[in-house]
Amino acid sequence: MGDAMEHDEGLVRMLLHDQHPDLAELPLRPVPGGWDNQLFRLGEELAVRMPRTERAPGLLRKELRWLPDLAPLLPLPVPVPVRAGEPSARFPGTWTVARWVPGEPGDATPVTRGGHAAAVLAGFLRALHREAPADAPANADRGVPLQDFEAGFEEGFALLADHADPVAVRRVWEDALAAPGPQGPPVWLHGDLHPANVVVADGTLAGILDFGELCAGDPATDLSAAWLLLPDGAAEPFLDAYEKADRATVRRARGWALLRAAGLIAIGRAGDRGLPGGKPTWGPAGRAALARVLAHGAH
């Protein structure tokens, strides 16, 4: 399966006929967005997720293994898989049918009720951030020490410095690196909380998408969402409502937010230039997150 595959409705319909015939006649339409997986809405309550990168089938298998157990514990809707699509002669990878999470994509629809969204996000992460079992998946890019990303930060620094005071950016990064590491056991992490992986309704967060990076590790990774997802002024209410973040964790979270902002800005720039994999809506989200991190002040 090559990178950046695109699938048509005909293939999805045939796969449903082959493996889940009771769903095969429901209305089917492609939905914009997605990175590793291409999304098709199936009827009113379901979605088909079709892998389009080499790593995507493995991410879907991870969701199939763990998300049905975690979803009942979470206070927001998530795309819990309800059916598995097995590799076949027609298509070589795992695919899934999951619950449709209603709402508008967060990279295109702003959160306007910051206080409400702060409380909602804090409740979601309090519920998710429970001690993970010994066999929980690890992830080399999430929940690990920030020191693992020093080279990556230097690569992205120029992008951040284009949009903010370079001295202030480096001060936040160095402070995050100097913060003590997590004191408790690894906890469950979403691992990929950025605006394109949430949905918004009535001005607040209405659902969390894409658990392909689900893993165990340092909660600071997810707490970067305070600046990535929430509007100006909402980070402090979020951290107060979350209740479990000590000063060191917040310092590390700000470092994670810088890394994620740089990634969003890079993907947004690629989108502005019409390059493969680029998403123009991600640039403004990354620049806004960067500004919020720097405005928050060191803890």
PDB file of C-alpha atoms in Angstrom, residues 55-270:
ATOM      1  CA  ARG A  55       1.326   3.185   8.901  1.00  0.00           C
ATOM      2  CA  ALA A  56      -2.433   3.749   8.952  1.00  0.00           C
ATOM      3  CA  PRO A  57      -3.599   0.093   9.223  1.00  0.00           C
ATOM      4  CA  GLY A  58      -1.505  -0.317  12.366  1.00  0.00           C
ATOM      5  CA  LEU A  59      -3.035   2.802  13.874  1.00  0.00           C
ATOM      6  CA  LEU A  60      -6.517   1.485  13.140  1.00  0.00           C
ATOM      7  CA  ARG A  61      -5.700  -1.856  14.756  1.00  0.00           C
ATOM      8  CA  LYS A  62      -4.552   0.039  17.855  1.00  0.00           C
ATOM      9  CA  GLU A  63      -7.894   1.851  17.991  1.00  0.00           C
ATOM     10  CA  LEU A  64      -9.754  -1.440  17.524  1.00  0.00           C
ATOM     11  CA  ARG A  65      -7.853  -2.916  20.474  1.00  0.00           C
ATOM     12  CA  TRP A  66      -8.123  -0.072  22.974  1.00  0.00           C
ATOM     13  CA  LEU A  67     -10.772   2.509  22.125  1.00  0.00           C
ATOM     14  CA  PRO A  68     -13.834   0.332  22.897  1.00  0.00           C
ATOM     15  CA  ASP A  69     -12.467  -0.035  26.454  1.00  0.00           C
ATOM     16  CA  LEU A  70     -11.653   3.658  26.898  1.00  0.00           C
ATOM     17  CA  ALA A  71     -14.647   5.263  25.181  1.00  0.00           C
ATOM     18  CA  PRO A  72     -17.200   4.498  27.947  1.00  0.00           C
ATOM     19  CA  LEU A  73     -14.939   6.302  30.438  1.00  0.00           C
ATOM     20  CA  LEU A  74     -14.767   9.510  28.403  1.00  0.00           C
ATOM     21  CA  PRO A  75     -17.238  12.413  28.715  1.00  0.00           C
ATOM     22  CA  LEU A  76     -17.060  13.457  25.038  1.00  0.00           C
ATOM     23  CA  PRO A  77     -18.066  11.531  21.906  1.00  0.00           C
ATOM     24  CA  VAL A  78     -15.188   9.714  20.201  1.00  0.00           C
ATOM     25  CA  PRO A  79     -15.117   7.647  16.977  1.00  0.00           C
ATOM     26  CA  VAL A  80     -15.172   4.266  18.664  1.00  0.00           C
ATOM     27  CA  PRO A  81     -14.837   1.471  16.077  1.00  0.00           C
ATOM     28  CA  VAL A  82     -17.850  -0.802  15.823  1.00  0.00           C
ATOM     29  CA  ARG A  83     -16.731  -3.052  12.945  1.00  0.00           C
ATOM     30  CA  ALA A  84     -13.380  -4.217  11.596  1.00  0.00           C
ATOM     31  CA  GLY A  85     -12.594  -4.539   7.920  1.00  0.00           C
ATOM     32  CA  GLU A  86     -10.084  -7.295   7.288  1.00  0.00           C
ATOM     33  CA  PRO A  87      -7.402  -7.299   4.572  1.00  0.00           C
ATOM     34  CA  SER A  88      -8.652  -9.014   1.431  1.00  0.00           C
ATOM     35  CA  ALA A  89      -7.903  -9.459  -2.250  1.00  0.00           C
ATOM     36  CA  ARG A  90      -9.894  -6.308  -2.891  1.00  0.00           C
ATOM     37  CA  PHE A  91      -7.949  -4.177  -0.377  1.00  0.00           C
ATOM     38  CA  PRO A  92      -4.728  -5.209   1.445  1.00  0.00           C
ATOM     39  CA  GLY A  93      -5.092  -3.290   4.725  1.00  0.00           C
ATOM     40  CA  THR A  94      -7.228  -3.138   7.848  1.00  0.00           C
ATOM     41  CA  TRP A  95     -10.086  -0.623   7.702  1.00  0.00           C
ATOM     42  CA  THR A  96     -12.840   0.193  10.162  1.00  0.00           C
ATOM     43  CA  VAL A  97     -16.397   1.349  10.618  1.00  0.00           C
ATOM     44  CA  ALA A  98     -16.643   3.774  13.537  1.00  0.00           C
ATOM     45  CA  ARG A  99     -19.204   5.973  15.233  1.00  0.00           C
ATOM     46  CA  TRP A 100     -19.705   9.327  13.509  1.00  0.00           C
ATOM     47  CA  VAL A 101     -18.894  12.254  15.821  1.00  0.00           C
ATOM     48  CA  PRO A 102     -21.073  15.246  14.867  1.00  0.00           C
ATOM     49  CA  GLY A 103     -19.672  18.764  14.808  1.00  0.00           C
ATOM     50  CA  GLU A 104     -17.550  21.043  12.636  1.00  0.00           C
ATOM     51  CA  PRO A 105     -13.779  20.571  12.230  1.00  0.00           C
ATOM     52  CA  GLY A 106     -11.870  22.567  14.820  1.00  0.00           C
ATOM     53  CA  ASP A 107      -9.302  23.872  12.333  1.00  0.00           C
ATOM     54  CA  ALA A 108     -12.062  25.649  10.430  1.00  0.00           C
ATOM     55  CA  THR A 109     -14.548  26.502  13.187  1.00  0.00           C
ATOM     56  CA  PRO A 110     -13.330  28.525  16.167  1.00  0.00           C
ATOM     57  CA  VAL A 111     -14.043  27.792  19.808  1.00  0.00           C
ATOM     58  CA  THR A 112     -15.773  30.948  21.033  1.00  0.00           C
ATOM     59  CA  ARG A 113     -16.956  29.829  24.473  1.00  0.00           C
ATOM     60  CA  GLY A 114     -13.495  29.611  26.004  1.00  0.00           C
ATOM     61  CA  GLY A 115     -14.525  29.055  29.606  1.00  0.00           C
ATOM     62  CA  HIS A 116     -16.943  26.291  28.675  1.00  0.00           C
ATOM     63  CA  ALA A 117     -14.440  24.612  26.358  1.00  0.00           C
ATOM     64  CA  ALA A 118     -11.742  24.805  29.051  1.00  0.00           C
ATOM     65  CA  ALA A 119     -13.963  22.911  31.476  1.00  0.00           C
ATOM     66  CA  VAL A 120     -14.969  20.364  28.823  1.00  0.00           C
ATOM     67  CA  LEU A 121     -11.380  19.672  27.775  1.00  0.00           C
ATOM     68  CA  ALA A 122     -10.227  19.425  31.391  1.00  0.00           C
ATOM     69  CA  GLY A 123     -12.955  16.899  32.139  1.00  0.00           C
ATOM     70  CA  PHE A 124     -12.033  14.845  29.094  1.00  0.00           C
ATOM     71  CA  LEU A 125      -8.337  14.730  29.970  1.00  0.00           C
ATOM     72  CA  ARG A 126      -8.957  14.021  33.650  1.00  0.00           C
ATOM     73  CA  ALA A 127     -10.970  11.001  32.574  1.00  0.00           C
ATOM     74  CA  LEU A 128      -8.432   9.837  29.984  1.00  0.00           C
ATOM     75  CA  HIS A 129      -5.267  10.443  32.014  1.00  0.00           C
ATOM     76  CA  ARG A 130      -5.539   7.383  34.210  1.00  0.00           C
ATOM     77  CA  GLU A 131      -2.683   4.987  34.815  1.00  0.00           C
ATOM     78  CA  ALA A 132      -2.159   2.907  31.695  1.00  0.00           C
ATOM     79  CA  PRO A 133      -1.732  -0.880  31.845  1.00  0.00           C
ATOM     80  CA  ALA A 134       1.663  -2.450  31.319  1.00  0.00           C
ATOM     81  CA  ASP A 135       0.740  -3.565  27.792  1.00  0.00           C
ATOM     82  CA  ALA A 136      -0.440  -0.117  26.679  1.00  0.00           C
ATOM     83  CA  PRO A 137       1.228   0.980  23.437  1.00  0.00           C
ATOM     84  CA  ALA A 138       4.348   3.110  23.519  1.00  0.00           C
ATOM     85  CA  ASN A 139       4.965   5.918  21.037  1.00  0.00           C
ATOM     86  CA  ALA A 140       8.404   7.262  20.145  1.00  0.00           C
ATOM     87  CA  ASP A 141       6.940  10.677  19.281  1.00  0.00           C
ATOM     88  CA  ARG A 142       4.430  11.219  22.106  1.00  0.00           C
ATOM     89  CA  GLY A 143       4.643  11.150  25.888  1.00  0.00           C
ATOM     90  CA  VAL A 144       8.438  10.887  25.895  1.00  0.00           C
ATOM     91  CA  PRO A 145      11.052  13.334  27.221  1.00  0.00           C
ATOM     92  CA  LEU A 146      11.291  16.643  25.385  1.00  0.00           C
ATOM     93  CA  GLN A 147      15.040  16.121  25.167  1.00  0.00           C
ATOM     94  CA  ASP A 148      14.300  13.585  22.419  1.00  0.00           C
ATOM     95  CA  PHE A 149      13.180  16.506  20.228  1.00  0.00           C
ATOM     96  CA  GLU A 150      16.019  18.981  20.631  1.00  0.00           C
ATOM     97  CA  ALA A 151      17.162  18.491  17.037  1.00  0.00           C
ATOM     98  CA  GLY A 152      13.593  18.706  15.752  1.00  0.00           C
ATOM     99  CA  PHE A 153      12.999  21.896  17.670  1.00  0.00           C
ATOM    100  CA  GLU A 154      16.084  23.487  16.142  1.00  0.00           C
ATOM    101  CA  GLU A 155      14.794  22.552  12.684  1.00  0.00           C
ATOM    102  CA  GLY A 156      11.446  24.187  13.418  1.00  0.00           C
ATOM    103  CA  PHE A 157      12.840  27.178  15.282  1.00  0.00           C
ATOM    104  CA  ALA A 158      13.112  29.342  12.167  1.00  0.00           C
ATOM    105  CA  LEU A 159       9.410  28.850  11.471  1.00  0.00           C
ATOM    106  CA  LEU A 160       8.515  29.934  14.998  1.00  0.00           C
ATOM    107  CA  ALA A 161      10.940  32.845  14.889  1.00  0.00           C
ATOM    108  CA  ASP A 162       9.232  34.107  11.723  1.00  0.00           C
ATOM    109  CA  HIS A 163       6.066  34.705  13.744  1.00  0.00           C
ATOM    110  CA  ALA A 164       7.262  35.554  17.257  1.00  0.00           C
ATOM    111  CA  ASP A 165      10.130  36.979  19.283  1.00  0.00           C
ATOM    112  CA  PRO A 166      12.940  34.420  18.860  1.00  0.00           C
ATOM    113  CA  VAL A 167      14.309  35.159  22.326  1.00  0.00           C
ATOM    114  CA  ALA A 168      10.931  34.529  23.935  1.00  0.00           C
ATOM    115  CA  VAL A 169      10.470  31.292  21.970  1.00  0.00           C
ATOM    116  CA  ARG A 170      13.840  29.965  23.044  1.00  0.00           C
ATOM    117  CA  ARG A 171      13.232  31.008  26.649  1.00  0.00           C
ATOM    118  CA  VAL A 172      10.041  28.915  26.794  1.00  0.00           C
ATOM    119  CA  TRP A 173      11.763  25.951  25.156  1.00  0.00           C
ATOM    120  CA  GLU A 174      14.764  26.034  27.474  1.00  0.00           C
ATOM    121  CA  ASP A 175      12.459  26.334  30.477  1.00  0.00           C
ATOM    122  CA  ALA A 176      10.520  23.273  29.296  1.00  0.00           C
ATOM    123  CA  LEU A 177      13.725  21.274  28.855  1.00  0.00           C
ATOM    124  CA  ALA A 178      14.855  22.232  32.348  1.00  0.00           C
ATOM    125  CA  ALA A 179      11.603  21.165  34.011  1.00  0.00           C
ATOM    126  CA  PRO A 180      11.692  17.963  36.099  1.00  0.00           C
ATOM    127  CA  GLY A 181      10.178  14.914  34.426  1.00  0.00           C
ATOM    128  CA  PRO A 182       6.895  13.247  35.376  1.00  0.00           C
ATOM    129  CA  GLN A 183       6.765  11.811  38.878  1.00  0.00           C
ATOM    130  CA  GLY A 184       3.837   9.426  38.461  1.00  0.00           C
ATOM    131  CA  PRO A 185       3.267   6.335  36.325  1.00  0.00           C
ATOM    132  CA  PRO A 186       2.626   6.629  32.575  1.00  0.00           C
ATOM    133  CA  VAL A 187      -0.969   7.568  31.842  1.00  0.00           C
ATOM    134  CA  TRP A 188      -3.171   7.105  28.797  1.00  0.00           C
ATOM    135  CA  LEU A 189      -2.656   9.862  26.213  1.00  0.00           C
ATOM    136  CA  HIS A 190      -4.579  10.863  23.135  1.00  0.00           C
ATOM    137  CA  GLY A 191      -1.241  11.997  21.721  1.00  0.00           C
ATOM    138  CA  ASP A 192      -2.482  14.176  18.862  1.00  0.00           C
ATOM    139  CA  LEU A 193      -4.693  16.947  20.211  1.00  0.00           C
ATOM    140  CA  HIS A 194      -4.664  19.696  17.614  1.00  0.00           C
ATOM    141  CA  PRO A 195      -7.533  21.608  15.989  1.00  0.00           C
ATOM    142  CA  ALA A 196      -8.113  19.198  13.087  1.00  0.00           C
ATOM    143  CA  ASN A 197      -8.633  16.336  15.559  1.00  0.00           C
ATOM    144  CA  VAL A 198     -11.556  17.881  17.425  1.00  0.00           C
ATOM    145  CA  VAL A 199     -15.034  18.973  16.425  1.00  0.00           C
ATOM    146  CA  VAL A 200     -16.807  22.115  17.566  1.00  0.00           C
ATOM    147  CA  ALA A 201     -20.516  22.810  18.063  1.00  0.00           C
ATOM    148  CA  ASP A 202     -22.254  25.781  19.691  1.00  0.00           C
ATOM    149  CA  GLY A 203     -18.882  27.473  20.183  1.00  0.00           C
ATOM    150  CA  THR A 204     -17.347  24.732  22.314  1.00  0.00           C
ATOM    151  CA  LEU A 205     -15.633  21.357  22.031  1.00  0.00           C
ATOM    152  CA  ALA A 206     -18.104  18.655  21.039  1.00  0.00           C
ATOM    153  CA  GLY A 207     -15.952  15.600  20.306  1.00  0.00           C
ATOM    154  CA  ILE A 208     -12.408  14.260  20.026  1.00  0.00           C
ATOM    155  CA  LEU A 209     -11.231  12.470  16.891  1.00  0.00           C
ATOM    156  CA  ASP A 210      -8.369  10.271  15.682  1.00  0.00           C
ATOM    157  CA  PHE A 211      -6.888   8.149  18.434  1.00  0.00           C
ATOM    158  CA  GLY A 212      -4.221   6.646  16.169  1.00  0.00           C
ATOM    159  CA  GLU A 213      -1.426   8.067  18.341  1.00  0.00           C
ATOM    160  CA  LEU A 214      -2.965   6.661  21.546  1.00  0.00           C
ATOM    161  CA  CYS A 215      -0.219   5.645  23.939  1.00  0.00           C
ATOM    162  CA  ALA A 216       1.041   5.750  27.521  1.00  0.00           C
ATOM    163  CA  GLY A 217       3.388   8.457  28.737  1.00  0.00           C
ATOM    164  CA  ASP A 218       3.822  11.972  30.111  1.00  0.00           C
ATOM    165  CA  PRO A 219       0.502  13.870  30.346  1.00  0.00           C
ATOM    166  CA  ALA A 220       2.315  17.095  29.369  1.00  0.00           C
ATOM    167  CA  THR A 221       1.984  15.988  25.737  1.00  0.00           C
ATOM    168  CA  ASP A 222      -1.808  16.258  25.886  1.00  0.00           C
ATOM    169  CA  LEU A 223      -1.828  19.331  28.118  1.00  0.00           C
ATOM    170  CA  SER A 224      -0.315  21.295  25.236  1.00  0.00           C
ATOM    171  CA  ALA A 225      -3.933  21.367  24.045  1.00  0.00           C
ATOM    172  CA  ALA A 226      -4.460  24.258  26.484  1.00  0.00           C
ATOM    173  CA  TRP A 227      -2.830  26.511  23.881  1.00  0.00           C
ATOM    174  CA  LEU A 228      -3.518  24.504  20.725  1.00  0.00           C
ATOM    175  CA  LEU A 229      -7.286  24.092  21.088  1.00  0.00           C
ATOM    176  CA  LEU A 230      -8.539  26.823  23.393  1.00  0.00           C
ATOM    177  CA  PRO A 231      -8.917  30.544  22.666  1.00  0.00           C
ATOM    178  CA  ASP A 232      -6.957  33.345  24.296  1.00  0.00           C
ATOM    179  CA  GLY A 233      -7.253  33.430  28.068  1.00  0.00           C
ATOM    180  CA  ALA A 234      -8.614  29.895  28.466  1.00  0.00           C
ATOM    181  CA  ALA A 235      -5.390  28.049  29.324  1.00  0.00           C
ATOM    182  CA  GLU A 236      -5.384  29.065  32.981  1.00  0.00           C
ATOM    183  CA  PRO A 237      -9.038  28.086  33.605  1.00  0.00           C
ATOM    184  CA  PHE A 238      -8.315  24.786  31.840  1.00  0.00           C
ATOM    185  CA  LEU A 239      -5.299  24.037  34.029  1.00  0.00           C
ATOM    186  CA  ASP A 240      -7.239  24.967  37.155  1.00  0.00           C
ATOM    187  CA  ALA A 241     -10.093  22.650  36.173  1.00  0.00           C
ATOM    188  CA  TYR A 242      -7.722  19.809  35.215  1.00  0.00           C
ATOM    189  CA  GLU A 243      -6.309  20.036  38.770  1.00  0.00           C
ATOM    190  CA  LYS A 244      -3.549  17.452  38.322  1.00  0.00           C
ATOM    191  CA  ALA A 245      -0.820  19.496  36.594  1.00  0.00           C
ATOM    192  CA  ASP A 246       2.027  20.666  38.812  1.00  0.00           C
ATOM    193  CA  ARG A 247       4.307  23.490  37.746  1.00  0.00           C
ATOM    194  CA  ALA A 248       6.850  21.184  36.101  1.00  0.00           C
ATOM    195  CA  THR A 249       4.142  19.496  34.029  1.00  0.00           C
ATOM    196  CA  VAL A 250       2.873  22.865  32.789  1.00  0.00           C
ATOM    197  CA  ARG A 251       6.415  23.884  31.845  1.00  0.00           C
ATOM    198  CA  ARG A 252       6.847  20.680  29.826  1.00  0.00           C
ATOM    199  CA  ALA A 253       3.410  21.172  28.258  1.00  0.00           C
ATOM    200  CA  ARG A 254       4.442  24.584  26.952  1.00  0.00           C
ATOM    201  CA  GLY A 255       7.434  22.965  25.281  1.00  0.00           C
ATOM    202  CA  TRP A 256       5.152  20.419  23.645  1.00  0.00           C
ATOM    203  CA  ALA A 257       2.916  23.261  22.479  1.00  0.00           C
ATOM    204  CA  LEU A 258       5.880  24.914  20.740  1.00  0.00           C
ATOM    205  CA  LEU A 259       6.708  21.660  18.933  1.00  0.00           C
ATOM    206  CA  ARG A 260       3.109  21.199  17.833  1.00  0.00           C
ATOM    207  CA  ALA A 261       2.777  24.856  16.767  1.00  0.00           C
ATOM    208  CA  ALA A 262       5.857  24.496  14.574  1.00  0.00           C
ATOM    209  CA  GLY A 263       4.363  21.396  12.957  1.00  0.00           C
ATOM    210  CA  LEU A 264       1.052  23.121  12.284  1.00  0.00           C
ATOM    211  CA  ILE A 265       2.794  26.164  10.801  1.00  0.00           C
ATOM    212  CA  ALA A 266       4.923  23.953   8.535  1.00  0.00           C
ATOM    213  CA  ILE A 267       1.922  22.007   7.255  1.00  0.00           C
ATOM    214  CA  GLY A 268       0.004  25.255   6.791  1.00  0.00           C
ATOM    215  CA  ARG A 269       2.861  26.747   4.778  1.00  0.00           C
ATOM    216  CA  ALA A 270       2.937  23.665   2.570  1.00  0.00           C
TER     217      ALA A 270
END
